[in-house]
Short mmCIF file of C-alpha atoms in Angstrom, two decimals:
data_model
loop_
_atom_site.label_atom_id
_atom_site.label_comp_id
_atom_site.label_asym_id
_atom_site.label_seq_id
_atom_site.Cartn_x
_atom_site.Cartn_y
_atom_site.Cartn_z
CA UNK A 183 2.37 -2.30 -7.89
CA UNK A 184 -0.50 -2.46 -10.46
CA UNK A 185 -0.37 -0.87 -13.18
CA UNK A 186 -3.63 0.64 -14.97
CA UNK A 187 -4.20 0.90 -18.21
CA UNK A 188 -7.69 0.94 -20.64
CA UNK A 189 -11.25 1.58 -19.04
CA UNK A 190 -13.22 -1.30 -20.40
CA UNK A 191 -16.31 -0.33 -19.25
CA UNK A 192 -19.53 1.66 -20.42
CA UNK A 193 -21.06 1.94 -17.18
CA UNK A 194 -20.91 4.31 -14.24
CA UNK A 195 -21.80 2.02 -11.70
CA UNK A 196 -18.99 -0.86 -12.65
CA UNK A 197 -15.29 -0.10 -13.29
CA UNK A 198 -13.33 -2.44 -15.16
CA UNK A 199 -9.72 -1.81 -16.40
CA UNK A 200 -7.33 -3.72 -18.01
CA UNK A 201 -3.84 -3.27 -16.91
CA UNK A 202 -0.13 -5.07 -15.44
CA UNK A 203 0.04 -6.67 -12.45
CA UNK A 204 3.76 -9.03 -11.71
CA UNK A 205 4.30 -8.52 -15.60
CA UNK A 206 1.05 -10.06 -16.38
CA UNK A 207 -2.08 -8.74 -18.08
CA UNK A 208 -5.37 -8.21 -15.84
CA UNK A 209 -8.27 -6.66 -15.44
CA UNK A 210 -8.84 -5.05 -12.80
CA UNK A 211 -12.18 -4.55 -10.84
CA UNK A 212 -14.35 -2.43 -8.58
CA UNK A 213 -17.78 -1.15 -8.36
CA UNK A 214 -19.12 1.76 -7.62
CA UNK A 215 -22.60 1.06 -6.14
CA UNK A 216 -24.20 5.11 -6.49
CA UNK A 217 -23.66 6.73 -9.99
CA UNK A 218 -22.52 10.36 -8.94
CA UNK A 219 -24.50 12.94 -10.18
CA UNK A 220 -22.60 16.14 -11.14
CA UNK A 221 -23.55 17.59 -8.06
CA UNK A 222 -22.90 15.18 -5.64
CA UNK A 223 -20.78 16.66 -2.66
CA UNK A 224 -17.31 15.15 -1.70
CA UNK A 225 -18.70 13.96 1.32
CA UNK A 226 -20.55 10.85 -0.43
CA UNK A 227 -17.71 9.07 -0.98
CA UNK A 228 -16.69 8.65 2.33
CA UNK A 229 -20.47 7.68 3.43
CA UNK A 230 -20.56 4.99 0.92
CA UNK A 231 -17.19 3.36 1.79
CA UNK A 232 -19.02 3.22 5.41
CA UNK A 233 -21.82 1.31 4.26
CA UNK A 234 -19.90 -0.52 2.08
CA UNK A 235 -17.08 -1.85 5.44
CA UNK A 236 -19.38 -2.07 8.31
CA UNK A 237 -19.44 -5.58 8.91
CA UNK A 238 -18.32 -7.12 10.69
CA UNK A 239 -18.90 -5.34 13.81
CA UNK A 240 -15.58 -4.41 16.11
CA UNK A 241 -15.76 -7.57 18.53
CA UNK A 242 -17.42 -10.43 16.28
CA UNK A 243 -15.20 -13.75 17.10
CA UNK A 244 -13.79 -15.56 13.79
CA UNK A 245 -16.68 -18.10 14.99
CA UNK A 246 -19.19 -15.73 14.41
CA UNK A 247 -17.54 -14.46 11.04
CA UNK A 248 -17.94 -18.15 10.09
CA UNK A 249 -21.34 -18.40 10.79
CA UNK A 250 -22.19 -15.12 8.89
CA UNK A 251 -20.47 -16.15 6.24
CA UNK A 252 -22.27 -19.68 5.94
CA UNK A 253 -25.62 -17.63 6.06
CA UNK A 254 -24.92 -14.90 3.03
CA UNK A 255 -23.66 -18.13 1.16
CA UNK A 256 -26.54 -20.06 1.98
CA UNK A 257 -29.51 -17.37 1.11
CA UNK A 258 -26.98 -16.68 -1.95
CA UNK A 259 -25.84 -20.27 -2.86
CA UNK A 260 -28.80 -22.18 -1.62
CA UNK A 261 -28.76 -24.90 1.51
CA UNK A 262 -25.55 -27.02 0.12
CA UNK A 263 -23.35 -29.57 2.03
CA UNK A 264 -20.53 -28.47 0.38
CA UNK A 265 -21.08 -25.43 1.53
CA UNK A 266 -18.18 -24.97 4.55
CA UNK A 267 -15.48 -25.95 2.34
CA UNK A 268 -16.16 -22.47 0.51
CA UNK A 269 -16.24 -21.27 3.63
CA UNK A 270 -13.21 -22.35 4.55
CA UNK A 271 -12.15 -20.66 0.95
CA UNK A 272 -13.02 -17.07 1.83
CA UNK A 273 -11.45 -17.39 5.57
CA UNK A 274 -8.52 -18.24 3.75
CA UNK A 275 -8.43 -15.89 0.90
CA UNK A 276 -9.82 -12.90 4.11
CA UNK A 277 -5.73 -13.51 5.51
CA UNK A 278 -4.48 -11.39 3.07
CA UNK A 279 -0.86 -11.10 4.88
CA UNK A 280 -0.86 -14.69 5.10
CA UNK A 281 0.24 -14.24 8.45
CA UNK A 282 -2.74 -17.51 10.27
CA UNK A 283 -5.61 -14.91 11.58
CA UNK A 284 -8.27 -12.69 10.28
CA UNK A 285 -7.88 -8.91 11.38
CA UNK A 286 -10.96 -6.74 11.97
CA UNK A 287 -10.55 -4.84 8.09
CA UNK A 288 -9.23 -7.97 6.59
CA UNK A 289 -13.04 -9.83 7.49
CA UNK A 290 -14.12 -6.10 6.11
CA UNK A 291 -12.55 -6.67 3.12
CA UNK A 292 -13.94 -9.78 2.16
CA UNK A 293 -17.24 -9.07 3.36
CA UNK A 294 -17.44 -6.51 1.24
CA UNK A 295 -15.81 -8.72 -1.96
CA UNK A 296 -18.30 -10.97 -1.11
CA UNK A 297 -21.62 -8.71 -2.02
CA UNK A 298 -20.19 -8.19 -5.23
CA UNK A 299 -22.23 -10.98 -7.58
CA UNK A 300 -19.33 -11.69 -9.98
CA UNK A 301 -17.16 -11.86 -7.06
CA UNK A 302 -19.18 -14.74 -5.39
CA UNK A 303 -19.33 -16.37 -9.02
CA UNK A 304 -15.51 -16.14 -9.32
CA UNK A 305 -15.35 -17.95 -5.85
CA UNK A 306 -17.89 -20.39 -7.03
CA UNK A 307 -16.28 -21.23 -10.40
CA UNK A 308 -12.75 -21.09 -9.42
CA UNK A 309 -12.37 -25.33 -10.40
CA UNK A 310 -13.62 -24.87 -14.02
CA UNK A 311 -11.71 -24.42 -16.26
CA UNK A 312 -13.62 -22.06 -18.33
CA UNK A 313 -13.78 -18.73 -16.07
CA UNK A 314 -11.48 -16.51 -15.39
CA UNK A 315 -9.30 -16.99 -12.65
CA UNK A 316 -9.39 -14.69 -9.61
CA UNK A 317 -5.48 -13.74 -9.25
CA UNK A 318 -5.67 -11.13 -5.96
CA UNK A 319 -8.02 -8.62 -4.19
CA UNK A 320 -7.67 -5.09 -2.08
CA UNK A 321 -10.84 -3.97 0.19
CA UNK A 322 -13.56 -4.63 -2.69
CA UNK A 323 -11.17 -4.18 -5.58
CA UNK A 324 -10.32 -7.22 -7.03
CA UNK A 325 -8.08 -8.75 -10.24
CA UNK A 326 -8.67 -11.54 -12.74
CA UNK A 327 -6.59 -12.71 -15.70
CA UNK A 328 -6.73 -10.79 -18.63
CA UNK A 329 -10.07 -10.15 -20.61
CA UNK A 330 -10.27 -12.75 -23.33
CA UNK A 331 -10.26 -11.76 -26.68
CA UNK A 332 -13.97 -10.66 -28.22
CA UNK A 333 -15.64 -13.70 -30.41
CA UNK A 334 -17.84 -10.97 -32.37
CA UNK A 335 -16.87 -7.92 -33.50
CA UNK A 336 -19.79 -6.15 -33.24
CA UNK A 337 -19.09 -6.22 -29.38
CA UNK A 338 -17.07 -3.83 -29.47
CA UNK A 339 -20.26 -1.40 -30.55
CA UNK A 340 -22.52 0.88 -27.87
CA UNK A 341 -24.98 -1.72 -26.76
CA UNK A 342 -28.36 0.22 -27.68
CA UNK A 343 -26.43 0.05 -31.77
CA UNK A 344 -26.27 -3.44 -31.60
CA UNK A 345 -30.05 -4.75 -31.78
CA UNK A 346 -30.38 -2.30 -34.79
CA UNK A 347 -27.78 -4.73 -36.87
CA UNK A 348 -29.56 -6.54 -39.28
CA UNK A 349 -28.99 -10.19 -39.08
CA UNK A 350 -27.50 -10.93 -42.83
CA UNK A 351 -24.74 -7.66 -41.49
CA UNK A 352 -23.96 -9.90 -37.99
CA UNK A 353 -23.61 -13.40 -40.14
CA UNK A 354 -21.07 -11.14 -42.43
CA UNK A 355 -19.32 -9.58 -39.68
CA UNK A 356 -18.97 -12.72 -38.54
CA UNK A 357 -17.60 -14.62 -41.18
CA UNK A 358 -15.09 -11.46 -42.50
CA UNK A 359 -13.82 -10.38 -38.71
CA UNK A 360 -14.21 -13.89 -36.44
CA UNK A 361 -11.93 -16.86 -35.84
CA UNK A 362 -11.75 -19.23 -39.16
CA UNK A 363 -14.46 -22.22 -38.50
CA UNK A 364 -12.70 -24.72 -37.29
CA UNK A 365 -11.62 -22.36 -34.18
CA UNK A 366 -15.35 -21.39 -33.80
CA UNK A 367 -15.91 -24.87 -33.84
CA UNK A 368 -13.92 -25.32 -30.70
CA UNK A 369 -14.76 -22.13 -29.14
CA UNK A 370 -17.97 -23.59 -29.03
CA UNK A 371 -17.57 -27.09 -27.37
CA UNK A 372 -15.72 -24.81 -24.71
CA UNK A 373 -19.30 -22.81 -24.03
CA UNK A 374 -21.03 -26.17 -23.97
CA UNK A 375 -18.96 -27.45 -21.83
CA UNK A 376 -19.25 -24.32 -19.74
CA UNK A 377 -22.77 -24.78 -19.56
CA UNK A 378 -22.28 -28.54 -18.11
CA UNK A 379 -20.64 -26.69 -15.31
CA UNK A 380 -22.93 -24.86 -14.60
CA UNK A 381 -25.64 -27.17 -14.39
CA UNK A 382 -26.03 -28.78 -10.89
CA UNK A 383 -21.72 -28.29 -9.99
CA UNK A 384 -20.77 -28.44 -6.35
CA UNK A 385 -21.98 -24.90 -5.40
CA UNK A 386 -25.67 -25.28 -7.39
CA UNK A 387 -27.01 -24.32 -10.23
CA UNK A 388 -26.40 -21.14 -12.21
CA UNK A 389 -28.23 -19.34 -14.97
CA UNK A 390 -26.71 -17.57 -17.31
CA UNK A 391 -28.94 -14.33 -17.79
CA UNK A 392 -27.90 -12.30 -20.66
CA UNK A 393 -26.53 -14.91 -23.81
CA UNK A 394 -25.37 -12.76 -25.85
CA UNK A 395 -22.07 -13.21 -28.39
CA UNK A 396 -20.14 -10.34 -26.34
CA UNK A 397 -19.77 -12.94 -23.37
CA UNK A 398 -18.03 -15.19 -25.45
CA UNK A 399 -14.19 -14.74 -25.10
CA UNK A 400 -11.49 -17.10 -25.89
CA UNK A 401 -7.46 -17.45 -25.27
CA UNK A 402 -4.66 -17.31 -27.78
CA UNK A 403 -5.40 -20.89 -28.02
CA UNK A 404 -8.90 -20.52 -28.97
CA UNK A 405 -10.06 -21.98 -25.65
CA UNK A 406 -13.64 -20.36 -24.52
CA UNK A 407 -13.34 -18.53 -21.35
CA UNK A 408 -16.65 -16.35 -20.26
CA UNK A 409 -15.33 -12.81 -20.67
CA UNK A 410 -18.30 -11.46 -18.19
CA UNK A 411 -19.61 -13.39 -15.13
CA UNK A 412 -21.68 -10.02 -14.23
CA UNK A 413 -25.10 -12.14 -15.52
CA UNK A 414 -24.39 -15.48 -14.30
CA UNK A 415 -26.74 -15.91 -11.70
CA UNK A 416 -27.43 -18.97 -8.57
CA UNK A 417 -30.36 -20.82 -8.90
CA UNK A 418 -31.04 -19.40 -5.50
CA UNK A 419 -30.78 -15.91 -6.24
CA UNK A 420 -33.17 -16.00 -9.31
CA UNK A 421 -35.84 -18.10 -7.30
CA UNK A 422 -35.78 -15.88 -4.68
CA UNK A 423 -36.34 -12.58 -7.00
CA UNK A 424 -38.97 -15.01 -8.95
CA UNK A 425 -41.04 -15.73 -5.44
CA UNK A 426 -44.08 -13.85 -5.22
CA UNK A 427 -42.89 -11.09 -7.92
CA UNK A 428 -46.81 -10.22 -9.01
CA UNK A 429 -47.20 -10.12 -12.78
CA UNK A 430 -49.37 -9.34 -15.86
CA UNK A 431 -47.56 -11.34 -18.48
CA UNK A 432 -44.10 -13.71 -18.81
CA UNK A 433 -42.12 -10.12 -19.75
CA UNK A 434 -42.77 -9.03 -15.96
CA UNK A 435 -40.90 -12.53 -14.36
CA UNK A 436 -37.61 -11.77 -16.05
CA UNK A 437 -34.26 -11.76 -14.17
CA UNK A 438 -31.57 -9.62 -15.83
CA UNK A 439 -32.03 -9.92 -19.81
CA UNK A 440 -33.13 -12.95 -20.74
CA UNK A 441 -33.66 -15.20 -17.74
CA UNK A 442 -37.58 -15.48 -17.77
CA UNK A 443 -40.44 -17.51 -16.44
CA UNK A 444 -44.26 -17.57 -17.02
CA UNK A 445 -46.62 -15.82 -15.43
CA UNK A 446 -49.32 -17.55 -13.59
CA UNK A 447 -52.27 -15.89 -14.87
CA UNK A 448 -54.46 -17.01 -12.50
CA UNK A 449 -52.90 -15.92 -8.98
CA UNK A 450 -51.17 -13.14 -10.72
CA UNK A 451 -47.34 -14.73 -9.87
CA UNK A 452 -44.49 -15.39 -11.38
CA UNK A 453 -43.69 -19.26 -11.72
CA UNK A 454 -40.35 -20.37 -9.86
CA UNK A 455 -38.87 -22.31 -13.00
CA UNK A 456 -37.20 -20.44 -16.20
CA UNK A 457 -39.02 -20.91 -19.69
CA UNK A 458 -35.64 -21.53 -21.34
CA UNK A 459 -32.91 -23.17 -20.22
CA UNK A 460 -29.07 -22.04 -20.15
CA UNK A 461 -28.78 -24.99 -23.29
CA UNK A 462 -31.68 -23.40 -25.14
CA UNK A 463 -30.10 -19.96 -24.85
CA UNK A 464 -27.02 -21.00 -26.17
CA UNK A 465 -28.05 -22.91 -28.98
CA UNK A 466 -29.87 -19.79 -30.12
CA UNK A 467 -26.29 -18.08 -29.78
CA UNK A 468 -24.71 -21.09 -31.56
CA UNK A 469 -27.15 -20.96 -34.89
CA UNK A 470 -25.39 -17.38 -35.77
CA UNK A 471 -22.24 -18.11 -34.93
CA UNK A 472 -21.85 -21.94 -36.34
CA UNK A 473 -24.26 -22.05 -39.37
CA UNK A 474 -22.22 -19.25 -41.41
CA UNK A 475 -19.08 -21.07 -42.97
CA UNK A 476 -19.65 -24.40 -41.56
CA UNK A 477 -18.84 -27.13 -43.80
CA UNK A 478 -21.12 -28.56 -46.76
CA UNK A 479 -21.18 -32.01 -45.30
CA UNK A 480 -22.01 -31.18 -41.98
CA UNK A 481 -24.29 -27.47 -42.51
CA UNK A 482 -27.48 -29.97 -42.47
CA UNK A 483 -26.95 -31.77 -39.31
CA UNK A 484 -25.76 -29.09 -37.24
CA UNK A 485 -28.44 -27.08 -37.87
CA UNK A 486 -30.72 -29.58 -37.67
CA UNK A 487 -28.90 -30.60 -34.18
CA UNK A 488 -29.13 -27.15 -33.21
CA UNK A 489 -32.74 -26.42 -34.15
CA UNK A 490 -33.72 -29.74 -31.56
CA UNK A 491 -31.57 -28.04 -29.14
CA UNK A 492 -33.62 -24.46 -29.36
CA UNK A 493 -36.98 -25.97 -28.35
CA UNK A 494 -35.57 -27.57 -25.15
CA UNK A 495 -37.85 -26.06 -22.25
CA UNK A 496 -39.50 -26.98 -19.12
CA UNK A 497 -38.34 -27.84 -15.65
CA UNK A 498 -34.43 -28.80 -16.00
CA UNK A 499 -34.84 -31.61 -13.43
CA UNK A 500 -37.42 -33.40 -15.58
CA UNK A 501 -35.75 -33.08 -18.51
CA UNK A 502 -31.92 -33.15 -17.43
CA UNK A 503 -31.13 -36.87 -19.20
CA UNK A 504 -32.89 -35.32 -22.25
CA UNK A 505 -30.74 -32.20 -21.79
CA UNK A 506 -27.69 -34.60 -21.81
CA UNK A 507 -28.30 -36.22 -24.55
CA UNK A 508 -28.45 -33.10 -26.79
CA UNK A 509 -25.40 -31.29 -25.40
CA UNK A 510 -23.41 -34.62 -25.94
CA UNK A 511 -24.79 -35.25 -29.39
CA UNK A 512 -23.67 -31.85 -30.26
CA UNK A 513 -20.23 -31.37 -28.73
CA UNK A 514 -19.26 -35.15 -30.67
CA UNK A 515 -20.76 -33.95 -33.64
CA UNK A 516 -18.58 -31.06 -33.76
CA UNK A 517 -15.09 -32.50 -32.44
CA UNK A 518 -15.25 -35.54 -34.88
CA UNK A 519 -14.91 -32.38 -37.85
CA UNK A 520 -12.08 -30.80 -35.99
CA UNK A 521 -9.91 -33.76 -34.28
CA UNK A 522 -6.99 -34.94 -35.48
CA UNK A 523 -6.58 -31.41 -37.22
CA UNK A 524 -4.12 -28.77 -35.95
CA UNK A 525 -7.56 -26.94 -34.70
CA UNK A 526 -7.83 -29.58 -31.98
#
């Protein structure tokens, strides 16, 4: 039994819920791929749940539903030797009765878990620490722990009110409604540590597309976990949309929110490689959300830490020791302030 509770979501297309599942909290998940106009007949639902399950096919062999499986991961995932073993993942996870085969709507089922992007992510990611875990599924619906707790109030506003804040308003929001600093502190090694694991892991790279304060959840222990995987994005995925795309300026290459690349003037094409890395984007984040508050003895060189960290740019390959380097200076800086302290 699962027990629903509070819509958490603002739009049509993606229904999230928090509620009980085997007495613990979860949210609950499930898109809904065409928003419903008022005068949509009753018959559309039924269409779209037969786009939605039609493959496999009646009569593909578990071989086949292998191979089709290593394909959509591939032009999803990239061309990774590591690869089969999350194929052997979903195969598993398809057996929802647990009973050694895959039934017909059981390959459905996952097939159709698997076009979901956070879905894939949640597959992807399931060995770090820092996103939520996937606890159980049902045709495309699928649970994950509960959402973590907000790390900025002004989250909880309509996203078009939320630009319109003026800075000085978010630093004091900040500072009256967040975690003391010391818990920021280590809220924040957590996100750079997320974004080590997401740089080059075992499935690829991943971008993080829209870095924005409302992502960043933590536990009861003040642990970060991403509270939205909806904008995390494969390396593969964002090349792919990247190839080709003809453009007049950088604004025209951009992926989701924030994950852009230049514009090649000259043919008229968006580059493959991002302006800005994941590090960059986050450091942004990281001047707001560290610099209020932060202790008198240490305000100087985290910002100035942080500032360095801002300009990083260029192809991540090249610059990957360089990127190191930064992300470790930063995360020591910061736990040397709050170890050996009950905040560590």
């Amino acid at each position: 039994k699962v027990e629903w509770r509070t819509c958490l979501s603002s739009a049509p297309g993606q229904q999230v819920y928090s509620g009980l599942w085997q007495d613990k909290e979860v949210t609950i998940k499930c898109g809904i791929e065409e928003a419903l106009s008022s005068k949509a007949r009753s018959e559309v639902a039924p269409r779209r749940e037969l786009v939605l399950f039609d493959k496999p096919t009646r009569g593909t062999s578990i071989k086949e539903f292998r191979e089709m499986t290593l394909s959509f991961l591939k032009a999803n995932l990239g061309d990774l030797p590591s690869l089969p073993a999350l194929v052997g993942q979903v195969l598993l996870l398809a057996d929802f009765n647990k009973d050694s085969r895959v039934s017909l709507a059981e390959a459905k089922s996952v097939w159709a878990l698997l076009q979901r992007n956070e879905f894939l992510l949640l597959l992807s990611l399931q060995e770090k620490e820092h996103a939520s875990r996937l606890l159980g599924c049902c045709g495309d619906l699928y649970l994950t722990e509960g959402a973590p707790r907000g790390s900025w109030p002004g989250a909880a506003l309509p996203p078009l009110l939320r630009p319109l804040l003026p800075p000085a308003l978010h630093r004091a929001l900040q500072q009256w409604f967040g975690p003391a600093w010391p818990w920021r502190a280590k809220i924040a090694i957590g996100l750079l540590e997320f974004v080590e694991e997401l740089f080059h892991g075992a499935y690829g790279t991943f971008y993080m597309c829209e870095t924005t304060l409302a992502n960043v959840g933590y536990t009861a222990t003040y642990d970060f976990k991403m509270a939205d995987l909806q904008q995390v994005a494969p390396e593969a995925t964002v090349r792919r949309f990247l190839q080709g795309r003809r453009c007049e300026q950088s604004a025209d290459c951009t992926y989701g929110r924030d994950c852009r690349a230049p514009c090649d003037q000259l043919m008229r094409q968006c580059k493959g490689d991002l302006i800005q890395p994941n590090l960059a984007k986050v450091c942004e984040l990281l001047r707001d959300y560290l610099l209020p508050g932060a202790p008198a003895d240490l305000r100087e060189e985290l910002g100035k830490q942080l500032r360095t960290c801002t300009t990083l740019s260029g192809l991540a390959s090249q610059v990957e020791a360089h990127h190191s380097l930064v992300l470790s200076h930063l995360k020591t800086l910061l736990w040397k302030k709050i170890s050996n302290t009950k905040y560590s």
